[in-house]
Amino acid sequence: MERPAVNHRILIGVLIILYAVGLVGFSQESLQPLFIELVPVHLLVVTVILLYTTHPLNTRVVIILAAIGITGFFAEVAGVLTGLIFGSYSYGPALGVKLWDVPLLIGLNWVSLTLASVIIVSRLSFPAWIKALLGGSLMVFLDLWLEPLAGPLHYWYWEGGVIPIQNYIAWMFFSVLFCFTLLRFGPKLTSPIAGWWLGLQIGFFVILNGVLW
């Protein structure tokens, strides 16, 4: 059965509203506890919107995305347990239900960031490995703005409050690996909102850094 068509401008509008409301909520100290509780819902909604607009979303793509999500989740489990991958850190309450001290949504977050980045770089006429490097760079660029906020927003906490360079190296490794996997083994993917989707996330964290620091 075909999915009913939804004007992508409406979905972009929904994303803009969600991030604008989030900026207001996280900027107000009195509202932060409520908005921290809503983070899992927000992540689920924006991921569903991205997946809904992705074409083709066939069995092969779903299998690849599932493999990326599972690999990303267990990389985080190993990272939290050993401190050897990303550095020494622990997850806070904001990202919801945990398994082995890692939020289940982390796997989904790796999936959505990889998917959006791959869709964006797929428009370029470069070999897959160069596209993967560019896609991974987009993901690490987002993380550069996210990391200073992770503690205050109770996403995760770094030991001693210091973000290690090791974290960004590991992020780049997994980001490039996941992007290359999707580019190499999946079909060419499109979404009319992928650029907006990732751009709004980056803009959200850039502005929030300015507001909270």
Tab-separated table of C-alpha atoms in Angstrom:
chain	number	residue	atom	x	y	z
A	1	MET	CA	0.000	0.000	0.000
A	2	GLU	CA	1.361	3.424	-0.947
A	3	ARG	CA	1.847	5.939	1.798
A	4	PRO	CA	-0.394	8.996	1.461
A	5	ALA	CA	1.482	11.986	0.097
A	6	VAL	CA	2.248	14.753	2.560
A	7	ASN	CA	3.520	18.089	1.305
A	8	HIS	CA	7.159	18.208	2.372
A	9	ARG	CA	6.811	21.920	3.154
A	10	ILE	CA	4.362	20.993	5.898
A	11	LEU	CA	6.868	18.559	7.394
A	12	ILE	CA	9.639	21.163	7.202
A	13	GLY	CA	7.301	23.571	8.980
A	14	VAL	CA	6.681	20.976	11.691
A	15	LEU	CA	10.432	20.524	12.168
A	16	ILE	CA	10.987	24.293	12.393
A	17	ILE	CA	8.258	24.585	15.019
A	18	LEU	CA	9.635	21.661	17.041
A	19	TYR	CA	13.144	23.106	17.161
A	20	ALA	CA	11.910	26.661	17.799
A	21	VAL	CA	9.808	25.468	20.733
A	22	GLY	CA	12.788	23.448	21.963
A	23	LEU	CA	15.007	26.530	21.886
A	24	VAL	CA	12.505	28.479	23.969
A	25	GLY	CA	12.043	25.612	26.422
A	26	PHE	CA	15.718	24.847	26.972
A	27	SER	CA	16.533	28.557	27.230
A	28	GLN	CA	14.228	28.927	30.246
A	29	GLU	CA	15.632	27.332	33.388
A	30	SER	CA	12.157	26.738	34.808
A	31	LEU	CA	11.099	24.786	31.696
A	32	GLN	CA	14.253	22.712	31.256
A	33	PRO	CA	13.119	19.720	33.394
A	34	LEU	CA	9.960	19.359	31.278
A	35	PHE	CA	11.812	19.658	27.980
A	36	ILE	CA	14.465	17.170	29.094
A	37	GLU	CA	11.663	14.651	29.673
A	38	LEU	CA	10.372	15.333	26.150
A	39	VAL	CA	13.719	14.669	24.424
A	40	PRO	CA	12.959	10.981	23.623
A	41	VAL	CA	9.598	11.931	22.115
A	42	HIS	CA	11.228	14.650	20.029
A	43	LEU	CA	13.920	12.300	18.729
A	44	LEU	CA	11.338	9.692	17.773
A	45	VAL	CA	9.120	12.223	15.976
A	46	VAL	CA	11.901	13.819	13.920
A	47	THR	CA	13.323	10.400	13.012
A	48	VAL	CA	9.919	9.176	11.839
A	49	ILE	CA	9.562	12.321	9.708
A	50	LEU	CA	12.949	11.692	8.070
A	51	LEU	CA	12.204	8.014	7.434
A	52	TYR	CA	8.753	8.844	6.065
A	53	THR	CA	10.233	11.123	3.416
A	54	THR	CA	13.111	8.805	2.477
A	55	HIS	CA	12.896	7.004	-0.854
A	56	PRO	CA	13.318	4.153	-1.475
A	57	LEU	CA	12.806	2.690	1.995
A	58	ASN	CA	12.912	-0.927	0.921
A	59	THR	CA	13.953	-4.125	2.692
A	60	ARG	CA	17.632	-3.698	1.822
A	61	VAL	CA	17.719	-0.167	3.213
A	62	VAL	CA	15.908	-1.213	6.395
A	63	ILE	CA	18.396	-4.060	6.952
A	64	ILE	CA	21.378	-1.741	6.445
A	65	LEU	CA	19.910	0.890	8.772
A	66	ALA	CA	19.164	-1.777	11.390
A	67	ALA	CA	22.767	-3.005	11.171
A	68	ILE	CA	24.017	0.567	11.609
A	69	GLY	CA	21.742	1.117	14.606
A	70	ILE	CA	22.773	-2.130	16.303
A	71	THR	CA	26.479	-1.548	15.639
A	72	GLY	CA	26.251	2.037	16.889
A	73	PHE	CA	24.425	0.935	20.032
A	74	PHE	CA	26.959	-1.763	20.922
A	75	ALA	CA	29.855	0.575	20.163
A	76	GLU	CA	28.364	2.896	22.784
A	77	VAL	CA	27.888	-0.002	25.221
A	78	ALA	CA	31.554	-0.928	24.825
A	79	GLY	CA	32.483	2.738	25.102
A	80	VAL	CA	30.617	3.251	28.360
A	81	LEU	CA	31.896	0.011	29.900
A	82	THR	CA	35.557	0.443	28.981
A	83	GLY	CA	36.149	4.132	28.299
A	84	LEU	CA	38.467	3.009	25.500
A	85	ILE	CA	36.466	4.089	22.444
A	86	PHE	CA	35.035	7.564	22.989
A	87	GLY	CA	36.598	8.300	26.367
A	88	SER	CA	35.205	8.002	29.896
A	89	TYR	CA	31.558	9.056	30.014
A	90	SER	CA	28.153	7.991	31.312
A	91	TYR	CA	24.638	8.638	30.082
A	92	GLY	CA	22.173	10.855	31.918
A	93	PRO	CA	18.378	10.525	32.082
A	94	ALA	CA	17.434	12.725	29.099
A	95	LEU	CA	17.634	10.098	26.349
A	96	GLY	CA	15.201	7.693	27.953
A	97	VAL	CA	15.196	3.966	28.672
A	98	LYS	CA	18.628	2.336	28.932
A	99	LEU	CA	19.999	-1.117	28.284
A	100	TRP	CA	23.478	-1.822	29.700
A	101	ASP	CA	23.644	1.841	30.763
A	102	VAL	CA	23.122	3.079	27.186
A	103	PRO	CA	19.833	4.646	25.992
A	104	LEU	CA	18.105	2.540	23.353
A	105	LEU	CA	17.560	5.715	21.342
A	106	ILE	CA	21.303	6.044	20.744
A	107	GLY	CA	21.149	3.389	18.051
A	108	LEU	CA	18.292	5.243	16.388
A	109	ASN	CA	20.253	8.478	16.595
A	110	TRP	CA	23.172	6.915	14.704
A	111	VAL	CA	20.692	5.723	12.086
A	112	SER	CA	19.000	9.083	11.550
A	113	LEU	CA	22.224	11.115	11.448
A	114	THR	CA	23.813	8.672	9.009
A	115	LEU	CA	20.716	8.614	6.815
A	116	ALA	CA	20.391	12.401	6.602
A	117	SER	CA	24.112	12.873	5.930
A	118	VAL	CA	24.174	10.205	3.212
A	119	ILE	CA	21.140	11.684	1.463
A	120	ILE	CA	22.806	15.109	1.442
A	121	VAL	CA	26.168	13.928	0.067
A	122	SER	CA	24.572	11.515	-2.418
A	123	ARG	CA	23.870	14.472	-4.700
A	124	LEU	CA	27.595	14.949	-5.257
A	125	SER	CA	29.499	13.334	-8.129
A	126	PHE	CA	32.280	11.779	-6.067
A	127	PRO	CA	33.358	8.214	-5.305
A	128	ALA	CA	31.615	6.563	-2.354
A	129	TRP	CA	34.621	6.901	-0.060
A	130	ILE	CA	34.826	10.664	-0.583
A	131	LYS	CA	31.086	11.007	0.001
A	132	ALA	CA	31.507	8.943	3.173
A	133	LEU	CA	34.248	11.286	4.395
A	134	LEU	CA	32.035	14.300	3.690
A	135	GLY	CA	29.019	12.691	5.344
A	136	GLY	CA	31.091	11.721	8.366
A	137	SER	CA	32.410	15.279	8.572
A	138	LEU	CA	28.840	16.598	8.685
A	139	MET	CA	28.075	14.286	11.595
A	140	VAL	CA	31.208	15.281	13.497
A	141	PHE	CA	30.468	18.965	12.852
A	142	LEU	CA	27.097	18.488	14.542
A	143	ASP	CA	28.793	16.695	17.442
A	144	LEU	CA	31.196	19.611	17.919
A	145	TRP	CA	28.207	21.796	18.796
A	146	LEU	CA	26.345	19.097	20.702
A	147	GLU	CA	29.121	18.019	23.081
A	148	PRO	CA	29.352	21.243	25.166
A	149	LEU	CA	25.596	20.978	25.797
A	150	ALA	CA	25.443	17.249	26.550
A	151	GLY	CA	26.154	17.696	30.265
A	152	PRO	CA	23.842	20.679	30.923
A	153	LEU	CA	21.035	18.948	28.997
A	154	HIS	CA	21.706	15.662	30.854
A	155	TYR	CA	22.328	13.683	27.666
A	156	TRP	CA	25.676	12.339	28.917
A	157	TYR	CA	28.492	13.384	31.243
A	158	TRP	CA	32.239	13.338	30.603
A	159	GLU	CA	34.608	12.323	33.366
A	160	GLY	CA	36.067	15.508	34.799
A	161	GLY	CA	33.836	17.565	32.507
A	162	VAL	CA	36.472	17.440	29.745
A	163	ILE	CA	35.579	16.310	26.210
A	164	PRO	CA	38.506	14.211	24.932
A	165	ILE	CA	39.839	14.472	21.376
A	166	GLN	CA	39.443	10.700	21.344
A	167	ASN	CA	35.676	11.216	21.205
A	168	TYR	CA	35.824	13.143	17.939
A	169	ILE	CA	38.224	10.630	16.396
A	170	ALA	CA	35.854	7.780	17.298
A	171	TRP	CA	32.864	9.771	16.039
A	172	MET	CA	34.635	10.313	12.723
A	173	PHE	CA	35.535	6.632	12.440
A	174	PHE	CA	32.016	5.345	13.040
A	175	SER	CA	30.375	8.136	11.049
A	176	VAL	CA	32.496	7.451	7.971
A	177	LEU	CA	32.048	3.679	8.396
A	178	PHE	CA	28.263	3.969	8.613
A	179	CYS	CA	28.024	6.448	5.738
A	180	PHE	CA	30.221	4.280	3.523
A	181	THR	CA	28.177	1.175	4.365
A	182	LEU	CA	24.929	2.860	3.356
A	183	LEU	CA	26.457	4.430	0.242
A	184	ARG	CA	28.163	1.229	-0.893
A	185	PHE	CA	25.461	-1.338	-0.212
A	186	GLY	CA	22.262	0.697	-0.430
A	187	PRO	CA	20.502	2.367	-3.362
A	188	LYS	CA	20.733	6.092	-3.977
A	189	LEU	CA	18.477	7.632	-1.344
A	190	THR	CA	16.523	10.871	-1.564
A	191	SER	CA	14.467	12.989	0.802
A	192	PRO	CA	13.181	16.525	0.181
A	193	ILE	CA	13.761	17.428	3.825
A	194	ALA	CA	17.154	15.868	4.670
A	195	GLY	CA	19.068	19.152	4.333
A	196	TRP	CA	16.548	20.958	6.500
A	197	TRP	CA	16.483	18.071	8.973
A	198	LEU	CA	20.224	18.137	9.613
A	199	GLY	CA	20.562	21.901	9.244
A	200	LEU	CA	17.899	22.544	11.876
A	201	GLN	CA	19.632	20.209	14.313
A	202	ILE	CA	22.959	21.948	13.819
A	203	GLY	CA	21.318	25.379	14.053
A	204	PHE	CA	19.517	24.331	17.240
A	205	PHE	CA	22.748	23.385	18.998
A	206	VAL	CA	24.680	26.392	17.665
A	207	ILE	CA	22.051	28.829	18.964
A	208	LEU	CA	21.627	26.973	22.253
A	209	ASN	CA	25.372	27.160	22.841
A	210	GLY	CA	25.106	30.926	22.503
A	211	VAL	CA	22.121	31.103	24.841
A	212	LEU	CA	23.394	28.827	27.612
A	213	TRP	CA	27.056	29.875	27.646
